[in-house]
Amino acid sequence: MWRRKVLTCALQNHPWRTIAIRRSSSVSSAIDSMILRSLKDHYLEISKMAPPPKVNPPTPFSVVKGALDNNGPVLRRSYGDEEIRISVMRLANILPDTAEADADADGDIDDINQLFLHVDVSKAGEKESLHFLCGLYPDALGIHSVSMRLKFETLDSNVVSPSYTGPVFE
């Protein structure tokens, strides 16, 4: 019993234990202050920036009401008996497999954003529309695919497609 008390007292009073605790708390407070300083600098930079100007769509197009709340901006235009709908989808922060190897000298990896442009061309009275999937790049526009799809209105009403969907298994 006497031995146990001496051992317990000796373990509790070692100065290296208190040094380790103080060091970890000082390291965490230093990291916290660095993070707070970085956030403060970021907010100061953002507050100096002017908001982007409001740009209206080209004159033949109109913005679909409520589209910004759902999937993003959608432009619509009628041309003869055809309706054209254009929407943009953004995939943010796509990193290629070699991005870590190609990092800057600072160790920073630039974020890569991919923009896709969906163009639907449909005729009045038709159930399907012609769909173009395009990729937007800084210096080019590429057409990835062209397909026939159901119109947006028929997709919302859950109408079953009349096209072949495969064999029926029982």
Coordinates of C-alpha atoms in Angstrom, one line a residue:
M1 CA 0.0 0.0 0.0
W2 CA 2.8 2.4 0.9
R3 CA 4.5 1.5 -2.4
R4 CA 1.4 2.2 -4.4
K5 CA 1.0 5.7 -2.8
V6 CA 4.6 6.6 -3.5
L7 CA 4.4 5.4 -7.1
T8 CA 1.1 7.3 -7.7
C9 CA 2.5 10.5 -6.1
A10 CA 5.7 10.2 -8.2
L11 CA 3.8 9.7 -11.5
Q12 CA 1.5 12.7 -10.7
N13 CA 4.3 15.1 -9.9
H14 CA 6.6 14.6 -12.9
P15 CA 7.3 17.9 -14.5
W16 CA 7.4 16.4 -18.0
R17 CA 3.7 15.6 -17.8
T18 CA 2.8 19.3 -17.3
I19 CA 5.3 20.4 -20.0
A20 CA 3.6 18.1 -22.5
I21 CA 0.2 19.5 -21.6
R22 CA 1.3 23.1 -21.8
R23 CA 3.0 22.5 -25.1
S24 CA -0.1 20.9 -26.7
S25 CA -2.3 23.7 -25.5
S26 CA 0.1 26.4 -26.8
V27 CA 0.3 24.6 -30.1
S28 CA -3.5 24.4 -30.4
S29 CA -3.8 28.1 -29.5
A30 CA -1.2 29.0 -32.1
I31 CA -3.1 27.1 -34.7
D32 CA -6.3 28.7 -33.6
S33 CA -4.8 32.1 -33.9
M34 CA -3.4 31.3 -37.4
I35 CA -6.8 30.1 -38.6
L36 CA -8.6 33.1 -37.2
R37 CA -6.1 35.5 -38.8
S38 CA -6.5 33.7 -42.1
L39 CA -10.3 33.9 -41.9
K40 CA -10.1 37.6 -41.0
D41 CA -7.8 38.3 -44.0
H42 CA -10.2 36.4 -46.3
Y43 CA -13.2 38.3 -45.1
L44 CA -11.4 41.6 -45.5
E45 CA -10.5 40.7 -49.1
I46 CA -14.1 39.6 -49.8
S47 CA -15.5 42.8 -48.4
K48 CA -13.3 44.9 -50.7
M49 CA -14.6 43.2 -53.8
A50 CA -17.4 44.8 -55.8
P51 CA -20.4 42.5 -56.5
P52 CA -20.6 41.4 -60.1
P53 CA -22.9 43.5 -62.4
K54 CA -26.3 42.2 -63.1
V55 CA -26.5 41.0 -66.7
N56 CA -29.7 40.4 -68.5
P57 CA -30.0 37.5 -70.9
P58 CA -29.8 38.2 -74.7
T59 CA -33.0 39.8 -76.0
P60 CA -34.6 36.7 -77.6
F61 CA -34.2 34.7 -74.4
S62 CA -36.1 35.0 -71.1
V63 CA -35.2 33.6 -67.7
V64 CA -37.5 30.8 -66.4
K65 CA -39.0 31.9 -63.1
G66 CA -38.1 29.7 -60.1
A67 CA -35.3 27.9 -61.9
L68 CA -32.6 29.6 -59.8
D69 CA -34.2 28.0 -56.7
N70 CA -34.2 24.5 -58.1
N71 CA -31.3 23.6 -60.5
G72 CA -29.8 26.9 -61.6
P73 CA -30.5 29.4 -64.3
V74 CA -32.6 28.3 -67.3
L75 CA -33.1 30.4 -70.4
R76 CA -36.0 29.9 -72.8
R77 CA -36.7 31.1 -76.3
S78 CA -39.3 30.3 -79.0
Y79 CA -38.1 30.2 -82.5
G80 CA -40.9 29.5 -85.0
D81 CA -42.6 26.3 -83.7
E82 CA -39.5 25.3 -81.7
E83 CA -38.8 26.0 -78.0
I84 CA -35.1 26.2 -76.9
R85 CA -34.1 25.8 -73.3
I86 CA -30.5 26.4 -72.1
S87 CA -29.3 25.5 -68.6
V88 CA -25.8 25.4 -67.0
M89 CA -24.6 22.8 -64.6
R90 CA -21.4 23.3 -62.6
L91 CA -19.2 20.5 -61.1
A92 CA -16.9 22.2 -58.6
N93 CA -13.5 21.2 -57.5
I94 CA -12.7 18.4 -59.9
L95 CA -9.1 17.3 -59.3
P96 CA -7.3 15.1 -61.8
D97 CA -5.3 12.1 -60.5
T98 CA -2.0 13.8 -61.1
A99 CA -3.1 17.1 -59.4
E100 CA -1.2 16.4 -56.3
A101 CA 2.0 15.7 -58.2
D102 CA 1.6 18.9 -60.3
A103 CA 1.1 21.1 -57.2
D104 CA 2.6 24.6 -57.2
A105 CA 5.8 25.3 -55.4
D106 CA 3.8 26.6 -52.5
G107 CA 2.0 23.3 -52.3
D108 CA -1.3 24.8 -53.4
I109 CA -3.5 22.9 -55.8
D110 CA -5.7 25.1 -58.0
D111 CA -9.4 24.1 -58.0
I112 CA -10.8 23.0 -61.3
N113 CA -14.4 23.7 -62.1
Q114 CA -16.2 22.1 -65.0
L115 CA -19.2 23.7 -66.6
F116 CA -21.8 21.8 -68.7
L117 CA -24.3 23.4 -71.0
H118 CA -27.6 21.6 -71.6
V119 CA -29.5 22.7 -74.7
D120 CA -33.0 21.2 -75.3
V121 CA -34.7 21.9 -78.6
S122 CA -38.4 20.7 -78.8
K123 CA -41.3 21.2 -81.1
A124 CA -44.9 21.9 -80.1
G125 CA -46.9 18.7 -79.9
E126 CA -43.9 16.4 -79.7
K127 CA -43.1 14.2 -76.7
E128 CA -39.4 14.2 -77.1
S129 CA -36.8 16.9 -77.5
L130 CA -33.3 17.0 -79.0
H131 CA -30.7 17.3 -76.2
F132 CA -27.2 18.6 -76.6
L133 CA -24.7 18.1 -73.7
C134 CA -21.8 20.5 -74.1
G135 CA -18.7 21.2 -72.1
L136 CA -17.6 24.8 -71.5
Y137 CA -13.8 25.4 -71.4
P138 CA -11.9 28.7 -71.1
D139 CA -11.1 28.7 -74.8
A140 CA -13.6 26.3 -76.4
L141 CA -17.1 24.7 -76.4
G142 CA -17.2 21.0 -76.9
I143 CA -20.3 18.9 -77.8
H144 CA -20.2 15.7 -75.7
S145 CA -23.4 14.1 -76.7
V146 CA -26.6 14.6 -78.7
S147 CA -29.7 12.5 -77.8
M148 CA -33.5 12.4 -77.9
R149 CA -35.1 12.8 -74.5
L150 CA -38.5 13.3 -73.0
K151 CA -39.5 17.0 -72.7
F152 CA -39.2 18.7 -69.3
E153 CA -43.0 18.8 -68.9
T154 CA -43.5 15.1 -69.4
L155 CA -40.6 14.3 -67.1
D156 CA -42.3 16.2 -64.3
S157 CA -45.6 14.3 -64.8
N158 CA -44.0 10.9 -64.5
V159 CA -45.2 9.6 -67.8
V160 CA -43.7 6.3 -68.8
S161 CA -41.5 6.4 -71.9
P162 CA -43.0 4.5 -74.9
S163 CA -39.4 3.5 -76.0
Y164 CA -38.0 0.0 -75.4
T165 CA -36.7 -0.4 -71.9
G166 CA -35.4 -3.9 -72.0
P167 CA -36.8 -7.4 -71.3
V168 CA -39.3 -8.1 -68.6
F169 CA -38.2 -10.6 -66.0
E170 CA -40.6 -12.5 -63.8

